[in-house]
GROMACS .gro file of C-alpha atoms in nm:
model
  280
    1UNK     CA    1   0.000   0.000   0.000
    2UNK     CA    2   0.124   0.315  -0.090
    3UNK     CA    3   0.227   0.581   0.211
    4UNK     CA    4   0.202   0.981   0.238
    5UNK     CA    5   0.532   1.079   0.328
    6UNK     CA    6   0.637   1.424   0.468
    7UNK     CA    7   0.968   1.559   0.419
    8UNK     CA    8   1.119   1.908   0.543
    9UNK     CA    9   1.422   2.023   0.338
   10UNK     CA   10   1.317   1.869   0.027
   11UNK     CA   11   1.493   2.117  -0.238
   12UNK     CA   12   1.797   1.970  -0.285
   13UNK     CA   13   2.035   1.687  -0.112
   14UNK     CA   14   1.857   1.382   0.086
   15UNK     CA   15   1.490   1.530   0.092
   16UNK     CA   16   1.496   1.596  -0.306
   17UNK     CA   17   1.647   1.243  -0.352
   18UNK     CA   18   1.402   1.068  -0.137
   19UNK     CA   19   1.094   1.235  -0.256
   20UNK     CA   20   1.192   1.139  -0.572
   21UNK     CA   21   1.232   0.747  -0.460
   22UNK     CA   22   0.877   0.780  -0.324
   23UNK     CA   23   0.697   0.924  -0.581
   24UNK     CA   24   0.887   0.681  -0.826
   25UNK     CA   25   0.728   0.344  -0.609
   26UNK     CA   26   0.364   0.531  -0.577
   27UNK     CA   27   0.356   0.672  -0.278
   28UNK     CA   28   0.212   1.006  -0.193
   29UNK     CA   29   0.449   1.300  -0.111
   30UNK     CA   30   0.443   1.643   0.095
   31UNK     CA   31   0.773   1.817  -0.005
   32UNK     CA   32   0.859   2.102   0.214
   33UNK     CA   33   1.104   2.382   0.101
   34UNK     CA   34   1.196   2.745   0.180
   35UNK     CA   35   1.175   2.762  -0.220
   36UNK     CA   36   0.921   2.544  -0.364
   37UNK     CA   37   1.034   2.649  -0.711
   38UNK     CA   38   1.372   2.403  -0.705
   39UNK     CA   39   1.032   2.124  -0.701
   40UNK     CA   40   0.853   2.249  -1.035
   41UNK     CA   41   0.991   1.985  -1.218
   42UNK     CA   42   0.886   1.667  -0.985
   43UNK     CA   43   0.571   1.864  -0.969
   44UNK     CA   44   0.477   1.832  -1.303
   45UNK     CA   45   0.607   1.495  -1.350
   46UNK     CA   46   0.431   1.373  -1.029
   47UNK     CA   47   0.101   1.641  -1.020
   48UNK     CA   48  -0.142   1.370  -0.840
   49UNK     CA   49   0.098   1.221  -0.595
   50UNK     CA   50   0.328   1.572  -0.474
   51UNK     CA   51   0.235   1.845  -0.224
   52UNK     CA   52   0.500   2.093  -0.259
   53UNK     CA   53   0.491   2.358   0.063
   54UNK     CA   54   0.696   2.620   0.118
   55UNK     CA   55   0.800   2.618   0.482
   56UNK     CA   56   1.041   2.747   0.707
   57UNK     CA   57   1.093   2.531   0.961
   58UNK     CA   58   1.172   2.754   1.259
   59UNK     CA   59   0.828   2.923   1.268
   60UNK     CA   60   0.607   2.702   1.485
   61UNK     CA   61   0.273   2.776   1.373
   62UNK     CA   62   0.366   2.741   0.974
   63UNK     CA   63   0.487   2.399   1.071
   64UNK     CA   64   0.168   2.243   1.218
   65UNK     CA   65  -0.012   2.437   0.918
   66UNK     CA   66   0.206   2.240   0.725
   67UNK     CA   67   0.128   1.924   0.865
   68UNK     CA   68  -0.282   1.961   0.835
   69UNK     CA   69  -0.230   2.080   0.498
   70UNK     CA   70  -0.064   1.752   0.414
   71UNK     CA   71  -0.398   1.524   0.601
   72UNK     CA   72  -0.684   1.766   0.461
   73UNK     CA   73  -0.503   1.673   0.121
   74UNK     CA   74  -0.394   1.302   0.094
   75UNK     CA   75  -0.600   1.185   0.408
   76UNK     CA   76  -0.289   1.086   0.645
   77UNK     CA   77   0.019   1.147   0.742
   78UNK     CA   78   0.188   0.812   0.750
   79UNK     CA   79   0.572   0.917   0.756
   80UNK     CA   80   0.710   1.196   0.867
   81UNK     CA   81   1.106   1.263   0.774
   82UNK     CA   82   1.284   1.583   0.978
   83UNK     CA   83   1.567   1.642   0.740
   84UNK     CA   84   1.564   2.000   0.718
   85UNK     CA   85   1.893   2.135   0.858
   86UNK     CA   86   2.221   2.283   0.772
   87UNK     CA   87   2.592   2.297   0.886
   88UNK     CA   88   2.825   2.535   1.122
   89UNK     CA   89   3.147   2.550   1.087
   90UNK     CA   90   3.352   2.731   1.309
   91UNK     CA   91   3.546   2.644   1.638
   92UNK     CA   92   3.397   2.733   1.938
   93UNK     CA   93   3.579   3.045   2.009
   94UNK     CA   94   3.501   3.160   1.704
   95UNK     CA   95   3.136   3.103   1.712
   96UNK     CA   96   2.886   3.428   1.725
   97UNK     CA   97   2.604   3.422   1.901
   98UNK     CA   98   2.378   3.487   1.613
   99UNK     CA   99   2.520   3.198   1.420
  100UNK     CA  100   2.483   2.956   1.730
  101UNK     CA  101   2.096   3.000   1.818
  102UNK     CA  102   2.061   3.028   1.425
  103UNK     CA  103   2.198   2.648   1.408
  104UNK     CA  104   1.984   2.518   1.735
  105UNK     CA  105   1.681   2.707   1.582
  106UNK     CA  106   1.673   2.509   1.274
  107UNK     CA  107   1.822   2.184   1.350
  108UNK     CA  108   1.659   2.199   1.699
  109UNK     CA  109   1.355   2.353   1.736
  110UNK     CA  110   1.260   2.301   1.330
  111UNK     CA  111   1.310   1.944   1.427
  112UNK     CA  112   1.057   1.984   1.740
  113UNK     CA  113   0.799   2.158   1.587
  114UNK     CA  114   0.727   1.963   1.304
  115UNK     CA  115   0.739   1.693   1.517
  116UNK     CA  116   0.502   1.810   1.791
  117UNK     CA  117   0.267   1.878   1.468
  118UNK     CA  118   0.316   1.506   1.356
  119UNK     CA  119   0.194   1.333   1.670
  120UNK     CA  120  -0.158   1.409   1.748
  121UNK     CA  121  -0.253   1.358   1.347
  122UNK     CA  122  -0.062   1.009   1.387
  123UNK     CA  123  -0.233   0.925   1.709
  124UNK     CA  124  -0.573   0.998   1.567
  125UNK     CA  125  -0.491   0.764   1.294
  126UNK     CA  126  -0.371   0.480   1.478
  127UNK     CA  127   0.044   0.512   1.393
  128UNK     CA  128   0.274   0.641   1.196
  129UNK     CA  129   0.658   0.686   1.209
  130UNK     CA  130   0.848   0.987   1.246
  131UNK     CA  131   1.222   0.974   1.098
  132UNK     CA  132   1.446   1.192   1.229
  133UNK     CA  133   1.744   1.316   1.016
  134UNK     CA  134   2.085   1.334   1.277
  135UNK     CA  135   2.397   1.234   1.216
  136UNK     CA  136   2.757   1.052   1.307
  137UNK     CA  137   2.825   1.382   1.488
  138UNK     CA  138   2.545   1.317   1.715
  139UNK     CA  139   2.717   1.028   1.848
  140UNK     CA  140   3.074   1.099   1.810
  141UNK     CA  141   3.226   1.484   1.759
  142UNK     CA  142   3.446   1.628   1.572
  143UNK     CA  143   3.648   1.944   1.588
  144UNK     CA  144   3.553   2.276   1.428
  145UNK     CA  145   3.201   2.139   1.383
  146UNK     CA  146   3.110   2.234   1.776
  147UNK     CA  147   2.744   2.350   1.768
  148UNK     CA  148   2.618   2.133   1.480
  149UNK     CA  149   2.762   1.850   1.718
  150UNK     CA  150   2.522   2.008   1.970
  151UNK     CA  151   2.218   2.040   1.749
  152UNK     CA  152   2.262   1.687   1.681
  153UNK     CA  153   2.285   1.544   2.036
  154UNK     CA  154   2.024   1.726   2.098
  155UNK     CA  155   1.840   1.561   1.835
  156UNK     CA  156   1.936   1.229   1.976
  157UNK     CA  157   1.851   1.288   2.325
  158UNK     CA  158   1.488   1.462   2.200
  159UNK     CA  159   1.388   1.127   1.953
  160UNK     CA  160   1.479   0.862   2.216
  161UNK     CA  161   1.294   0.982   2.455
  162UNK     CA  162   0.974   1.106   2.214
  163UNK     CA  163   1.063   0.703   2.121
  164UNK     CA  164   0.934   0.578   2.461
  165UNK     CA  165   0.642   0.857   2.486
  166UNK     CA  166   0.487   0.749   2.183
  167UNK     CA  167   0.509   0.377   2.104
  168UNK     CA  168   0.186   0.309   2.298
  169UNK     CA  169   0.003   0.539   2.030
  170UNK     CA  170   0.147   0.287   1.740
  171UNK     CA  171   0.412   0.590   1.677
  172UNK     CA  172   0.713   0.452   1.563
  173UNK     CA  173   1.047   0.661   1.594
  174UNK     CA  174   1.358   0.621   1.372
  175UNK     CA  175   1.724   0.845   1.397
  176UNK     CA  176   1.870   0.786   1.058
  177UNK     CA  177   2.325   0.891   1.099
  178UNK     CA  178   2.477   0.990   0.790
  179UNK     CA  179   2.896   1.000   0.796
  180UNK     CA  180   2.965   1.276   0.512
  181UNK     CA  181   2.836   1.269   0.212
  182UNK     CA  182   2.849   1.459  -0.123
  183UNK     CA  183   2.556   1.648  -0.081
  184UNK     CA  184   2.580   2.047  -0.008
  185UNK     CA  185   2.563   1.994   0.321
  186UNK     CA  186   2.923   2.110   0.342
  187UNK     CA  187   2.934   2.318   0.059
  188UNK     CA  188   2.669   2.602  -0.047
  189UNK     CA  189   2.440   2.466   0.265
  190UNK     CA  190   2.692   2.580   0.525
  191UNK     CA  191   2.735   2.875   0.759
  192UNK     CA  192   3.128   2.980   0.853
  193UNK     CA  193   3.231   3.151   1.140
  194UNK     CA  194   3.467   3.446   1.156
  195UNK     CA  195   3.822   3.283   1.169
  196UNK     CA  196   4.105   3.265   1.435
  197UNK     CA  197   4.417   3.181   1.308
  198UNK     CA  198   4.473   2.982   1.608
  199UNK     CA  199   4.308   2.735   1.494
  200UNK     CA  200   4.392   2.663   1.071
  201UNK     CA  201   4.617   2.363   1.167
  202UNK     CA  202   4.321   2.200   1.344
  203UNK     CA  203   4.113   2.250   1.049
  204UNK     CA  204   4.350   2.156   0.800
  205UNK     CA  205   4.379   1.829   0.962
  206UNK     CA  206   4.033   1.755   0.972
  207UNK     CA  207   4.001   1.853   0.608
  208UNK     CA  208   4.299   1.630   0.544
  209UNK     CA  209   4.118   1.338   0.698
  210UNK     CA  210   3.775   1.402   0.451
  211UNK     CA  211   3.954   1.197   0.204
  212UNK     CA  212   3.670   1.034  -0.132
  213UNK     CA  213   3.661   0.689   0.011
  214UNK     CA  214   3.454   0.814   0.345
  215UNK     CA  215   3.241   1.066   0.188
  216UNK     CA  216   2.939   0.866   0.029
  217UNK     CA  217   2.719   0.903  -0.278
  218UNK     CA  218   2.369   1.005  -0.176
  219UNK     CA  219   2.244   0.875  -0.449
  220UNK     CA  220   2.294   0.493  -0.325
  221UNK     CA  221   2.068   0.606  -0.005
  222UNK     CA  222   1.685   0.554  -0.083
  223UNK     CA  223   1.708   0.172  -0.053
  224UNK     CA  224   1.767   0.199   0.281
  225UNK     CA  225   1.534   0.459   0.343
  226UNK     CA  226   1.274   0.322   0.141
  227UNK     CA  227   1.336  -0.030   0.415
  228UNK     CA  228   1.329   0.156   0.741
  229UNK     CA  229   1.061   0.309   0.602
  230UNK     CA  230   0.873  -0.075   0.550
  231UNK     CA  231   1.002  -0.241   0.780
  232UNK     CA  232   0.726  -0.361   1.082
  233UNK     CA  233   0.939  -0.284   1.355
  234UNK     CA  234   1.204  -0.060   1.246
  235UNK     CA  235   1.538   0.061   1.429
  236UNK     CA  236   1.557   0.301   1.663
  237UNK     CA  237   1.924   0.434   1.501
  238UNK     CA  238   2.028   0.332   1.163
  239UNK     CA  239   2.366   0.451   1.001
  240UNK     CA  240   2.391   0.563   0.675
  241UNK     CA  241   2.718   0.494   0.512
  242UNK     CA  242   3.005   0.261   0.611
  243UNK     CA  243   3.206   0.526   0.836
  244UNK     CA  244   2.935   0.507   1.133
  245UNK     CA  245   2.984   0.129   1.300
  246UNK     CA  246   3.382   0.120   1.270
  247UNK     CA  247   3.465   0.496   1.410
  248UNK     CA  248   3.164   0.444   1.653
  249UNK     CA  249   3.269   0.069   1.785
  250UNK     CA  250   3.581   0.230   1.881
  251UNK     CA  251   3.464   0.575   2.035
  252UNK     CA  252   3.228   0.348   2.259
  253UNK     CA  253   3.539   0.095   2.345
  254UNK     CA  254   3.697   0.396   2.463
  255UNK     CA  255   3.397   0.528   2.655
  256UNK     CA  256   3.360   0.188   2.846
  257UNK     CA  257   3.728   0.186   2.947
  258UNK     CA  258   3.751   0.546   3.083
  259UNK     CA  259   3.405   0.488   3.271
  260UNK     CA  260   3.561   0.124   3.384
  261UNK     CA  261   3.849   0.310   3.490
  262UNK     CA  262   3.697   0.568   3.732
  263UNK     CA  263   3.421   0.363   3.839
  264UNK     CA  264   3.515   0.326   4.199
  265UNK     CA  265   3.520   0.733   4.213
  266UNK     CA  266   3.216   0.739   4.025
  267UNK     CA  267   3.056   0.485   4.296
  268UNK     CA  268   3.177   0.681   4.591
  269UNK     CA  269   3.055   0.965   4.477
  270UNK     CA  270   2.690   0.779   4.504
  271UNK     CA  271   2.721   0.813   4.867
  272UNK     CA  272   2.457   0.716   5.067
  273UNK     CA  273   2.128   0.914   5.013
  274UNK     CA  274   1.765   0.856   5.168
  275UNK     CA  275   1.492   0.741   4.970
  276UNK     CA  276   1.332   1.130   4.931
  277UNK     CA  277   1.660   1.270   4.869
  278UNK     CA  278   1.821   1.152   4.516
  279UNK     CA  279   1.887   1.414   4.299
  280UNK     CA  280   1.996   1.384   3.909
   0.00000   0.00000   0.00000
């Protein structure tokens, strides 16, 4: 049976490809954009089966307008993709102000509101399954990249725990991590800081390390959309990309042996509270 899919940041990278790979199998897509007009092509090849809306993901109310547009028109909301978003770079120091709630606005709270839009139409129907767009950086960080790494943990921490909330309402959650990938995501897409000299040899070495075998192709992506997408019971985290499980296996290793290592100053510091008086 074919679904009605809603995707933010559908103009160009991941949201344009996967529209595409819906509307190609049948199923019925709401393709949000700050400019529709990058869509008038799939909308004239796909005029019975594409919504285009133009949205901006930070304001609240135009998100949940966005959302009931989508169910008054195809009848449901069935899957709901959050991959609107865009990339900082900039070390910490050299971060503005503007430029840091700017990233948390979109990646954050765009995230949140079309997400607190999504629930109570998927609830009334019976289920659905919300797909949240993170990343490798919202497991593991990486220099020069400081406050995307935030948005993204934050992402992380939010859909786990919107994960337990909602499975009782037949609300299925998904956090889909890319590694890098060709898309411009770190190209036109991105925001740069103000530079500090200070700190050119740190980002020269992590440019160094961005060599063409661990940046993917974004075009071999939709097949494993398109299965977390079918699948009954689908994962909570999926990588994208064969960067993810190697780099991440390791940054956990390391984890558990630094926690192993200072567990009996971690336990001490436990202490010996009353029932009545923990505190997180």
């Amino acid at each position: 049976m074919s679904k009605t899919i809603f995707i933010t940041g559908a103009s160009k990278g991941f949201g344009r490809i996967w529209a595409e790979a819906f509307l190609k199998r049948g199923d019925k897509v709401a393709a949000t954009a700050r400019n529709t007009e990058t869509l008038k092509d799939l909308a004239a090849q796909y005029p019975d089966s594409l919504l285009t809306i133009q949205l901006d993901v930070n304001d609240r109310a135009a998100s949940f307008a966005a959302i009931e547009q989508t169910n008054a028109h195809f009848g449901s909301v069935d899957v709901v993709i959050n991959n609107a978003g865009y990339g900082l770079f900039g070390a910490i120091e050299e971060t503005s102000e503007k430029e840091a709630r700017d990233q948390i606005e979109t990646n954050v709270f765009g995230l949140l509101w079309v997400t607190q839009a999504a629930i109570p139409v998927m609830r009334a129907q019976g289920g659905g399954h919300i797909i949240q767009v993170s990343s490798v950086l919202g497991v593991a960080t990486l220099p020069v990249l400081g406050i995307y790494n935030a948005s993204k943990w934050a992402v992380e921490g939010l859909s786990e725990t919107l994960a337990s909330e909602v499975k009782d309402f037949g609300i299925k959650v998904t956090i889909v991590e890319p590694n890098g990938f060709s898309t411009d995501w770190g190209g036109a897409s991105a925001s740069h800081s103000e530079p500090i000299a200070l700190y050119d040899g740190i980002k020269e070495a992590l440019y160094a390390g961005l060599t063409p075998d661990t940046i993917g192709d974004p075009q071999a992506t939709p097949d494993a959309i398109l299965k977390v997408v079918d699948e009954e019971n689908p994962p909570l985290r999926i990588f994208l990309g064969k960067v993810g499980f190697p780099w991440l296996s390791q940054v956990y290793a390391d984890r558990l042996a630094t926690w192993e290592e200072w567990k009996e100053v971690a336990d001490a510091a436990h202490g010996g509270a009353a029932i009545g008086q923990v505190t997180a």
